[in-house]
mmCIF file of C-alpha atoms in Angstrom:
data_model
loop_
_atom_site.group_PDB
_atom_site.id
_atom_site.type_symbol
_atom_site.label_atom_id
_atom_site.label_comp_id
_atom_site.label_asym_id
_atom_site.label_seq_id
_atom_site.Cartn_x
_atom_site.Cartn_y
_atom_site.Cartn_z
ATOM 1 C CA UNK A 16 0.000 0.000 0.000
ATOM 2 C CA UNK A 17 1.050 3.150 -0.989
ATOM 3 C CA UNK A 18 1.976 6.235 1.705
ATOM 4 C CA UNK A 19 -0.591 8.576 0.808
ATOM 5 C CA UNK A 20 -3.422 5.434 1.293
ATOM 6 C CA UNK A 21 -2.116 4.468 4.750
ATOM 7 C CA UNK A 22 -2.045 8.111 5.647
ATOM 8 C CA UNK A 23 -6.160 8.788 4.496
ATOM 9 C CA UNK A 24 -7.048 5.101 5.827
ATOM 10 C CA UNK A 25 -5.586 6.507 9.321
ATOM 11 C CA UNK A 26 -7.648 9.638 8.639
ATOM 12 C CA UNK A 27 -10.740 8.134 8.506
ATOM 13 C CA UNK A 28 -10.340 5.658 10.991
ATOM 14 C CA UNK A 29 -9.432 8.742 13.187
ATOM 15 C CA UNK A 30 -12.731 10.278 12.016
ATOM 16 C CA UNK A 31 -14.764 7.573 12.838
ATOM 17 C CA UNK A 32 -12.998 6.971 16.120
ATOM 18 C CA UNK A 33 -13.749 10.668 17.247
ATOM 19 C CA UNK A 34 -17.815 9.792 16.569
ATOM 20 C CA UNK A 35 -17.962 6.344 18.317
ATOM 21 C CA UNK A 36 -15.175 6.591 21.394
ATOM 22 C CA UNK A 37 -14.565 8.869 24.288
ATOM 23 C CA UNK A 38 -10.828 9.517 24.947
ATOM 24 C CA UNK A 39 -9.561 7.925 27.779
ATOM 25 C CA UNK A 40 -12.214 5.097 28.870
ATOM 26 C CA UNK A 41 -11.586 2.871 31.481
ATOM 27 C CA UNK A 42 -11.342 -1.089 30.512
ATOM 28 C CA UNK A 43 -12.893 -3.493 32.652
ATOM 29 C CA UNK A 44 -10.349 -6.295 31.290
ATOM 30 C CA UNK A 45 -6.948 -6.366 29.617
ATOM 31 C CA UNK A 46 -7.071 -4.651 26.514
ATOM 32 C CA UNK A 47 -4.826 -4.752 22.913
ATOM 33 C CA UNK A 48 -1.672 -3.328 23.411
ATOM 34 C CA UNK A 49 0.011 -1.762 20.493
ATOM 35 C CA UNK A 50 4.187 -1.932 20.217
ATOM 36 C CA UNK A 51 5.995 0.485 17.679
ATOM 37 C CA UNK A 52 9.425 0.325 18.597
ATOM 38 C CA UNK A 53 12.431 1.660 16.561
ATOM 39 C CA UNK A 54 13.242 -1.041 13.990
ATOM 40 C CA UNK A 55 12.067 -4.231 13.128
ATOM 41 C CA UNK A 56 15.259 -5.670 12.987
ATOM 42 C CA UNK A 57 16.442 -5.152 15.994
ATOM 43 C CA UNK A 58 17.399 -7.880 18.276
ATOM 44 C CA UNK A 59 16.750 -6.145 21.421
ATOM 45 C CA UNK A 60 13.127 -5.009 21.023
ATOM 46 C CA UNK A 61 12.016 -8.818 19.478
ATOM 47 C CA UNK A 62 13.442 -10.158 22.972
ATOM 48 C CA UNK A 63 11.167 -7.033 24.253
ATOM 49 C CA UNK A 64 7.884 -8.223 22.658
ATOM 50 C CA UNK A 65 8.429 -11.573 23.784
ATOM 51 C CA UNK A 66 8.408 -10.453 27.678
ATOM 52 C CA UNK A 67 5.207 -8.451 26.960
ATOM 53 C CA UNK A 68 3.435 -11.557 25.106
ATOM 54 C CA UNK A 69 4.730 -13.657 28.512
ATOM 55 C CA UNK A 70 2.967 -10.751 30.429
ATOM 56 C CA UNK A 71 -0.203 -11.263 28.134
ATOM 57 C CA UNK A 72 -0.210 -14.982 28.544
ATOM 58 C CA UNK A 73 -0.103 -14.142 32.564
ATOM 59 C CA UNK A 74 -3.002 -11.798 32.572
ATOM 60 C CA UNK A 75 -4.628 -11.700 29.227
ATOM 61 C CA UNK A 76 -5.366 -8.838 26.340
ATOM 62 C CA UNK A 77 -3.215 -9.062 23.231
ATOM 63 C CA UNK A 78 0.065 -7.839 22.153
ATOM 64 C CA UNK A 79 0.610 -6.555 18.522
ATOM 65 C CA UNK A 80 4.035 -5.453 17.517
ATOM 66 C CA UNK A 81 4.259 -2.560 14.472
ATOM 67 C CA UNK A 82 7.587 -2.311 13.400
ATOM 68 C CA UNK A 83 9.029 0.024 10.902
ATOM 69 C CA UNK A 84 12.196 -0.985 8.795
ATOM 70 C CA UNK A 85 13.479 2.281 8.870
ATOM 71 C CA UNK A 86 14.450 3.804 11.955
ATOM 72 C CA UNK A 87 12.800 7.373 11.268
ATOM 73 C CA UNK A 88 9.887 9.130 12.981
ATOM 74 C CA UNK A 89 8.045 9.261 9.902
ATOM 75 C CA UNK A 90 8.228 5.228 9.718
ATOM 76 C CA UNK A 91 6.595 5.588 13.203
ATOM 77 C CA UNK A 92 4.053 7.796 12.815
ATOM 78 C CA UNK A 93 2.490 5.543 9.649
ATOM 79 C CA UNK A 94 2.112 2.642 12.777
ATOM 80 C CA UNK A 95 0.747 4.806 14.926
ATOM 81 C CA UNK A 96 -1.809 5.798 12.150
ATOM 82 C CA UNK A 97 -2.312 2.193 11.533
ATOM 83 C CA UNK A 98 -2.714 1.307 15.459
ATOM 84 C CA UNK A 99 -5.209 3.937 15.891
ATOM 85 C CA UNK A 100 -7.141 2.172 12.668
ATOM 86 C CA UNK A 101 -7.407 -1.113 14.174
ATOM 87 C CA UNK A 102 -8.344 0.451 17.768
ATOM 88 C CA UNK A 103 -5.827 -0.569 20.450
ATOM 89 C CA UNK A 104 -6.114 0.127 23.774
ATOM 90 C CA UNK A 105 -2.995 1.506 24.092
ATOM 91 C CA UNK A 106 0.253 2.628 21.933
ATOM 92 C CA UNK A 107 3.639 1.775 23.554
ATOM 93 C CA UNK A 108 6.475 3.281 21.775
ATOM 94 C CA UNK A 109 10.599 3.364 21.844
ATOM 95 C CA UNK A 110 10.859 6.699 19.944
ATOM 96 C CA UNK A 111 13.219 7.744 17.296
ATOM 97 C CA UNK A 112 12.935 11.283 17.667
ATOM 98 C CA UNK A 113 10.779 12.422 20.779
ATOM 99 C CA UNK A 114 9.325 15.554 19.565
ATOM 100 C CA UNK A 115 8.645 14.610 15.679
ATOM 101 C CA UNK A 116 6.139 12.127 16.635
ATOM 102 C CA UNK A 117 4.458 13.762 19.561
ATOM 103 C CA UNK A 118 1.596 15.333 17.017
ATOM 104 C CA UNK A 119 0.274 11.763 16.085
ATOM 105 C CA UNK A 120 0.689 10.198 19.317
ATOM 106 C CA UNK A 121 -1.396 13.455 20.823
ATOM 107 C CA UNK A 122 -4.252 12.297 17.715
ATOM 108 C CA UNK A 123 -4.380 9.068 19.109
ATOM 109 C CA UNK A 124 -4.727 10.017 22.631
ATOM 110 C CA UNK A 125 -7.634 12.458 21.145
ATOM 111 C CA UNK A 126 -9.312 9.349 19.381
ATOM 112 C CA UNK A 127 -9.065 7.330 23.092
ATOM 113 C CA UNK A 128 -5.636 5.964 22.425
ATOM 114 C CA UNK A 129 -3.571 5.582 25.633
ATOM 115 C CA UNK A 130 -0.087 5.926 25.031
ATOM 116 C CA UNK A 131 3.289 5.328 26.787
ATOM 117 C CA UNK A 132 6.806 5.282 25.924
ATOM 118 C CA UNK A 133 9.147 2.683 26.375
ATOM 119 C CA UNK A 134 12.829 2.247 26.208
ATOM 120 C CA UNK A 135 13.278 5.624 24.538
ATOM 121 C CA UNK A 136 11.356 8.322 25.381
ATOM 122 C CA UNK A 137 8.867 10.835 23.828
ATOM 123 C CA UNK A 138 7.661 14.436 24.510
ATOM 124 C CA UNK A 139 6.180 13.837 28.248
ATOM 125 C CA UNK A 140 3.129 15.923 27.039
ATOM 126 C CA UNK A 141 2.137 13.063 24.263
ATOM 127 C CA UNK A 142 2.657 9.742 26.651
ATOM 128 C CA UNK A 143 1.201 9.345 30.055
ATOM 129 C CA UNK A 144 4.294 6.696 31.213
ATOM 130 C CA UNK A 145 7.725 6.095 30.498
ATOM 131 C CA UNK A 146 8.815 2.966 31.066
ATOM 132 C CA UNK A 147 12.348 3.049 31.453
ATOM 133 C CA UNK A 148 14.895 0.558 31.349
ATOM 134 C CA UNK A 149 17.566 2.293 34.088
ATOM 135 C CA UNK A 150 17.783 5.694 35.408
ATOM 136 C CA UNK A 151 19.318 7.233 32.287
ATOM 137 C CA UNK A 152 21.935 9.144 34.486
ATOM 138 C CA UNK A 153 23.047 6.187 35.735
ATOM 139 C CA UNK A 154 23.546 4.151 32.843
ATOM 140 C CA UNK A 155 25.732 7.539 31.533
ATOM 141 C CA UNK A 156 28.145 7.058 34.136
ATOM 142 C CA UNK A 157 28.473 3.158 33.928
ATOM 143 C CA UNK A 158 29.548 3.734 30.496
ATOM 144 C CA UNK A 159 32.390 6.185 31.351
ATOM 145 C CA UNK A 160 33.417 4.164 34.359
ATOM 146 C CA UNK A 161 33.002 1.313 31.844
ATOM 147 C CA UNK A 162 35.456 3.231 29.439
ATOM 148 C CA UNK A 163 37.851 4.457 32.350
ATOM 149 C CA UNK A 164 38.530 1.080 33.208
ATOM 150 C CA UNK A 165 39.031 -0.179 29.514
ATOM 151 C CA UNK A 166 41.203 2.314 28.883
ATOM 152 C CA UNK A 167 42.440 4.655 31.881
ATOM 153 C CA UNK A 168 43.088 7.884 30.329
ATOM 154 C CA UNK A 169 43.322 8.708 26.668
ATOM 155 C CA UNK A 170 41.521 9.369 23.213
ATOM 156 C CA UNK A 171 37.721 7.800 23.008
ATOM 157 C CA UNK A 172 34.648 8.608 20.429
ATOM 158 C CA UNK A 173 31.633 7.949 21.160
ATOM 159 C CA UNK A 174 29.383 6.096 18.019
ATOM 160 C CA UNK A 175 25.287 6.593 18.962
ATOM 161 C CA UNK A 176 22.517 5.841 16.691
ATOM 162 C CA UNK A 177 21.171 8.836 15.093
ATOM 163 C CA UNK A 178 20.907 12.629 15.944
ATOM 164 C CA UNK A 179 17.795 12.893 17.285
ATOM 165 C CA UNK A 180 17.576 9.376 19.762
ATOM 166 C CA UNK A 181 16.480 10.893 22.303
ATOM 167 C CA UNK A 182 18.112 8.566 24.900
ATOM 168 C CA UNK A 183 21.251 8.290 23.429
ATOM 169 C CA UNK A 184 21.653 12.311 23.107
ATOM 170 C CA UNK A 185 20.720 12.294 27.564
ATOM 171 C CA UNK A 186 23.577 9.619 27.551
ATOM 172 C CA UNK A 187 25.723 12.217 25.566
ATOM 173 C CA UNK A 188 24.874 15.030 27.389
ATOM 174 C CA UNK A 189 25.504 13.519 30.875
ATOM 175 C CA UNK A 190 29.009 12.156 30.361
ATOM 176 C CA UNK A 191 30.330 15.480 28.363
ATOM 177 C CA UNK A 192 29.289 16.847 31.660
ATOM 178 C CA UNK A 193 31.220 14.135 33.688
ATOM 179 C CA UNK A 194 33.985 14.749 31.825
ATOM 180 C CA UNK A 195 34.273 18.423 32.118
ATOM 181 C CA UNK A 196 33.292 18.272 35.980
ATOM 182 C CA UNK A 197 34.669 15.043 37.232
ATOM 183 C CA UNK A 198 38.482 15.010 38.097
ATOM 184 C CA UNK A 199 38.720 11.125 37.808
ATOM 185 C CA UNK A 200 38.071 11.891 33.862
ATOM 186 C CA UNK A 201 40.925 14.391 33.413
ATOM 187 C CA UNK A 202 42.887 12.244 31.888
ATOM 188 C CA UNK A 203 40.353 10.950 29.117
ATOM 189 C CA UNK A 204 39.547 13.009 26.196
ATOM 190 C CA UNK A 205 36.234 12.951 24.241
ATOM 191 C CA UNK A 206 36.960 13.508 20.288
ATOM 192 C CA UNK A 207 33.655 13.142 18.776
ATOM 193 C CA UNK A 208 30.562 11.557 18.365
ATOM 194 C CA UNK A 209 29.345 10.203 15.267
ATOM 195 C CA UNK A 210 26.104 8.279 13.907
ATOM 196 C CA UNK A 211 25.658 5.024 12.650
ATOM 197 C CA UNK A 212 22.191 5.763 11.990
ATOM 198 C CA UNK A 213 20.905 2.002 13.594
ATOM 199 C CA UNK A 214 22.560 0.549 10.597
ATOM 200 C CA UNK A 215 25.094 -2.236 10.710
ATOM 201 C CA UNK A 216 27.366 -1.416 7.906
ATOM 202 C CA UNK A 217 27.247 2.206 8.342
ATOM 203 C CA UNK A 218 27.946 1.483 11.940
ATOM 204 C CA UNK A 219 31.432 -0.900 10.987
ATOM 205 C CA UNK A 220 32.040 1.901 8.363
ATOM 206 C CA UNK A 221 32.296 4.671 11.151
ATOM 207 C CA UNK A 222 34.214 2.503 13.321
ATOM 208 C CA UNK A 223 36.766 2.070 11.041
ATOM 209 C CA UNK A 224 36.737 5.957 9.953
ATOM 210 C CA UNK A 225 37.792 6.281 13.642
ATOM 211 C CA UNK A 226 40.284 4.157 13.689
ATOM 212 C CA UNK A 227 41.818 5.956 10.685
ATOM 213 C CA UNK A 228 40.903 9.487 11.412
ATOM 214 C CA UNK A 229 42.135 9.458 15.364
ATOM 215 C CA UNK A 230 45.373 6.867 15.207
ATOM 216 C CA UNK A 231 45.821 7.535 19.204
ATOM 217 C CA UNK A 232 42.312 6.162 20.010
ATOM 218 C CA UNK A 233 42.160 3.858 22.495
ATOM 219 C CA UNK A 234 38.153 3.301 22.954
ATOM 220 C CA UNK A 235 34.889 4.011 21.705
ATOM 221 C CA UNK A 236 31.358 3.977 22.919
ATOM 222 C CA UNK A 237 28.736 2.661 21.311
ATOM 223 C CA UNK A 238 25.553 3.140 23.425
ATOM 224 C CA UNK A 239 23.256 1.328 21.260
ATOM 225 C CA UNK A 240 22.409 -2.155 20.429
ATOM 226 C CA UNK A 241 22.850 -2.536 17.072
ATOM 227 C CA UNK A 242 26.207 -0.653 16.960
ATOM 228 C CA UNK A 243 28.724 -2.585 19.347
ATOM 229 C CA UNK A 244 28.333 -5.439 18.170
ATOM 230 C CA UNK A 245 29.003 -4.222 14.465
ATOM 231 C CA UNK A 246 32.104 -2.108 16.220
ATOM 232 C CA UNK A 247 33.884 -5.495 17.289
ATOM 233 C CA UNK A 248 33.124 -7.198 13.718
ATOM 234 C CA UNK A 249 34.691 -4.275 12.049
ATOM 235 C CA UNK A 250 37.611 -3.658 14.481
ATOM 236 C CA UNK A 251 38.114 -7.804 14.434
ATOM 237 C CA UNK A 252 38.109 -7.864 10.324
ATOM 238 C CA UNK A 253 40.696 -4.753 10.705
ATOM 239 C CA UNK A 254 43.423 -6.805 13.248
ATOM 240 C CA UNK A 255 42.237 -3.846 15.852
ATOM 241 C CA UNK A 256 40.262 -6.206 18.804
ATOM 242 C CA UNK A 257 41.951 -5.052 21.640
ATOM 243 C CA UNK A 258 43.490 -1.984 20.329
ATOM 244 C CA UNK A 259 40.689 0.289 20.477
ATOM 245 C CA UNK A 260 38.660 -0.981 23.177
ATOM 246 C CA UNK A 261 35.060 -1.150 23.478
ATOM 247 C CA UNK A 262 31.847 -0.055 25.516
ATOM 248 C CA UNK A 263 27.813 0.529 25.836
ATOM 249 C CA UNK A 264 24.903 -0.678 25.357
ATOM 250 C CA UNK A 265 24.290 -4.246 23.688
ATOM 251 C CA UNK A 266 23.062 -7.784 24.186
ATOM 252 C CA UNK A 267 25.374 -9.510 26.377
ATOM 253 C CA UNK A 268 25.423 -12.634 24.197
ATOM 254 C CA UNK A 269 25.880 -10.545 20.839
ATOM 255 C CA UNK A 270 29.509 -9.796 22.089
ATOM 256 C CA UNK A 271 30.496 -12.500 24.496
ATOM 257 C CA UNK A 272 33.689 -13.612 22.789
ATOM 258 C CA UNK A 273 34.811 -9.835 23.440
ATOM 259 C CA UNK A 274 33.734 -9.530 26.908
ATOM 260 C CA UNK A 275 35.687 -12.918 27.358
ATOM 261 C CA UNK A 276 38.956 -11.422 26.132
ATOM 262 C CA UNK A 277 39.006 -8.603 27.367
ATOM 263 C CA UNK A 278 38.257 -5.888 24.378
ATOM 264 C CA UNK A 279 35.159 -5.268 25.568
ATOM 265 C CA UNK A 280 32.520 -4.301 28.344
ATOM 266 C CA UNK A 281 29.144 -4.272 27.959
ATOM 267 C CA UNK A 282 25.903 -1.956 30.411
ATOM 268 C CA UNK A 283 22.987 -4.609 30.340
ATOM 269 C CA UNK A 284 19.478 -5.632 31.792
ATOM 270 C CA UNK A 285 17.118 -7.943 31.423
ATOM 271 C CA UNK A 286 15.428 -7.133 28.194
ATOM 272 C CA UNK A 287 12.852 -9.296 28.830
ATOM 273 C CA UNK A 288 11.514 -8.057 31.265
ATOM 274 C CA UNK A 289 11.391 -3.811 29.849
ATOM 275 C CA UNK A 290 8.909 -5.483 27.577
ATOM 276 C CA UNK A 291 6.637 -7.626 30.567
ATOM 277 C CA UNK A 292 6.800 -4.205 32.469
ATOM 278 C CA UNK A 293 5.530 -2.108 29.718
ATOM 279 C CA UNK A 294 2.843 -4.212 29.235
ATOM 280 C CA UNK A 295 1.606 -4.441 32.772
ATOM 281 C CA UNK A 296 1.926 -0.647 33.189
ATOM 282 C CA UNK A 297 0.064 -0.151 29.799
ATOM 283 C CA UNK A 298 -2.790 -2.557 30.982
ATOM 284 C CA UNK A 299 -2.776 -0.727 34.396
ATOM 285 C CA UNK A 300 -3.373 2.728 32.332
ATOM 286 C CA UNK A 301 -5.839 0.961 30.298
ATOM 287 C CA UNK A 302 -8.025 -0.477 32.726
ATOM 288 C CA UNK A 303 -7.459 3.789 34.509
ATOM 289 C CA UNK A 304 -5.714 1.403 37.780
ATOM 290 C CA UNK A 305 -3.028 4.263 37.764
ATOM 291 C CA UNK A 306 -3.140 7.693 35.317
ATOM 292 C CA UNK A 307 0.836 8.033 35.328
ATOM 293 C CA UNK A 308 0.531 10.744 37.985
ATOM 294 C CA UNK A 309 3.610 10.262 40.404
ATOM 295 C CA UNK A 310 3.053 8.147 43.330
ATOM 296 C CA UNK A 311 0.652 5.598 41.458
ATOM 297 C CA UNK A 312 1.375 2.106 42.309
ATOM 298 C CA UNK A 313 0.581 -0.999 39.806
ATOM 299 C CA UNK A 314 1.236 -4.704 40.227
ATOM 300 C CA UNK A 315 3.958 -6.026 37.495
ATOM 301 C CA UNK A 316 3.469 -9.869 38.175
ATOM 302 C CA UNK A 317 7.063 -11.692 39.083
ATOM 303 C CA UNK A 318 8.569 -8.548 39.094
ATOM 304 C CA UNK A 319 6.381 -7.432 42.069
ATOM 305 C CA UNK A 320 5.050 -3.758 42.527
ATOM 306 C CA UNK A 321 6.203 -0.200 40.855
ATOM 307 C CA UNK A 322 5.817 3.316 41.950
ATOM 308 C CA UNK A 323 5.366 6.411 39.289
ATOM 309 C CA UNK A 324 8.099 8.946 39.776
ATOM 310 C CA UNK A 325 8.693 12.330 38.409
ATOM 311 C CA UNK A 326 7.033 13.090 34.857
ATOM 312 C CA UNK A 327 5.167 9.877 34.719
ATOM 313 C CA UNK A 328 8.849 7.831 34.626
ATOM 314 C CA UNK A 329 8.216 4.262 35.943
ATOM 315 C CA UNK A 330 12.401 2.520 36.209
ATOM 316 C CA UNK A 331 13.223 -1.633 35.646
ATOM 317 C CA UNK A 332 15.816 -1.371 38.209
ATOM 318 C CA UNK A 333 19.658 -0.780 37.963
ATOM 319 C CA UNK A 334 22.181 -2.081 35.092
ATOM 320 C CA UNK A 335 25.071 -3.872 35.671
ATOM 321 C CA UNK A 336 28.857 -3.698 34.123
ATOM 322 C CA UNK A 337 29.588 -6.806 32.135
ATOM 323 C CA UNK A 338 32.350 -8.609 32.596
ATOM 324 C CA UNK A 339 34.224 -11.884 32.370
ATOM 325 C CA UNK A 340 33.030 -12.533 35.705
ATOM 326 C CA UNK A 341 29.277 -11.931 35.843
ATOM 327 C CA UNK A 342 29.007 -12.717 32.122
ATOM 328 C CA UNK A 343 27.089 -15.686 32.457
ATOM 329 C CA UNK A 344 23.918 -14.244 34.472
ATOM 330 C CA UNK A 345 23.571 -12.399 30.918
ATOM 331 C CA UNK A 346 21.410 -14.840 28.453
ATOM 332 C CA UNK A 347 20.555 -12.202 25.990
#
């Protein structure tokens, strides 16, 4: 189907929601929970969905996953179109640029759309939650301590996903900060951040450019999931492991040879379980249980009960440094 029909299919269906559904009506049972995370081939959110569809078999309602193949707002926004259409309960989305798609996640919400973020956050004024995988500030500073460790002091770059993830650019943000402020950094010199735009060529492509354009660097990282793992391939194919040394964010198991020997650390959770937690907060909203006003409390199942902080944020729980030793508590 072409653009242009998706886009006037989601029209209508908006139209017709606006005559036949007041925004914001309470469930009296687990809804249909709509997933549009960044990419559809991404690892990381497919281990996601499956934690949600393990919450769904727990407590009921339905799981759909609408995944673009292009990590773009504008992929995004056609899913959320298409989710409003079919009339989910609510939308839960990992966005790839916070503020682009805030207009058609605020249409949704008009139509009686719930919606929450997950994994990477939106504009706070067009999600009620924001399910979060670790305190963002903390996972900032792992990463440098992460990188202080790999490398002491020194040359690093740091390779993110694209310009506007809004995640990634908090991540940014935090540790330029650290650096400038925090005297056990003095010694470690930031020399740029580039983009491998959640591809996995164009991610071993930049690597390499590093490698070539900075000959004293001695780490990069890479704090997205796609992206470290295509780091090590390229650095491996180049006879760099271990010269340039590695750190972010990635599946554990995608880079488990590296962590072994040494040329890389890895900032993990259980993904799993973002993706179980999302969907019992989103069911919670549904069925108006909480309204993501701070202090709300919802049952999440095995992992027991959460509280709603500060602009709707709900946290997993901590992250932990991979290593050689605590490797194997990492499946995914």
């Amino acid at each position: 189907m072409l653009k242009r029909d998706l886009l006037i299919s989601a029209c209508c269906a908006f139209a017709l929601a606006a005559g036949s559904a007041s925004a914001q009506d309470c469930l009296k049972s687990p809804g249909t929970i709509g997933f549009v995370p960044k990419l559809d081939t991404d690892p990381y959110f497919k281990v996601a969905n499956e934690g949600a569809e393990k919450a769904a078999s727990e407590i009921g309602g339905k799981v759909i996953m609408a995944a673009p193949s292009t990590a773009t707002a504008e992929a995004q926004i056609e899913f959320i179109n298409n989710l409003v259409a079919q009339q989910v309960d609510v939308i839960a989305i990992s966005g790839n640029d916070a503020n682009a798609v805030a207009p058609a996640l605020k249409r949704a919400a008009a139509n009686g759309v719930k919606v929450i973020s997950y994994d990477s956050d939106v504009s706070a004024s067009a999600r009620s939650l924001f399910i979060n995988q670790a305190k963002g500030s903390s996972l900032a500073e792992m990463m440098l301590q992460s990188m202080h460790k790999l490398i002491g002091e020194g040359e690093f770059a740091i390779l993110s996903s694209t310009p506007t993830a809004t995640n990634q650019n908090a991540w940014i943000a935090q540790m330029k900060d650290e650096l400038k402020s925090n005297p056990d950094y003095a010694g470690m010199k930031l020399v740029t951040v580039v983009y491998g735009q959640e591809s996995e060529q164009v991610n071993q492509q930049q690597t390499l450019a590093l490698a070539q354009t900075y000959p004293d660097l001695k780490g990069i990282i890479v704090p997205a999931g796609i992206g470290l793992p295509a780091a090590a391939r390229a650095l491996e194919e180049a006879g760099l492991t271990g010269k340039i040394k590695l750190t972010g964010l990635a599946p554990a198991s995608l880079i488990r040879k590296y962590i072994e020997n040494g040329s890389a650390q890895d900032i993990w959770w259980n993904v799993s379980d973002l993706g179980y937690l999302a969907y019992y907060a989103a069911q919670a909203l549904a069925e108006c249980k909480i309204t993501g006003k701070q202090g709300d409390t919802f049952d999440a199942g095995k992992l027991g009960s959460y509280t709603v902080g500060e602009d709707g944020e709900v946290v997993l729980g901590p992250a932990k440094i991979v290593t050689p030793k605590n490797l194997d508590e990492f499946k995914f």
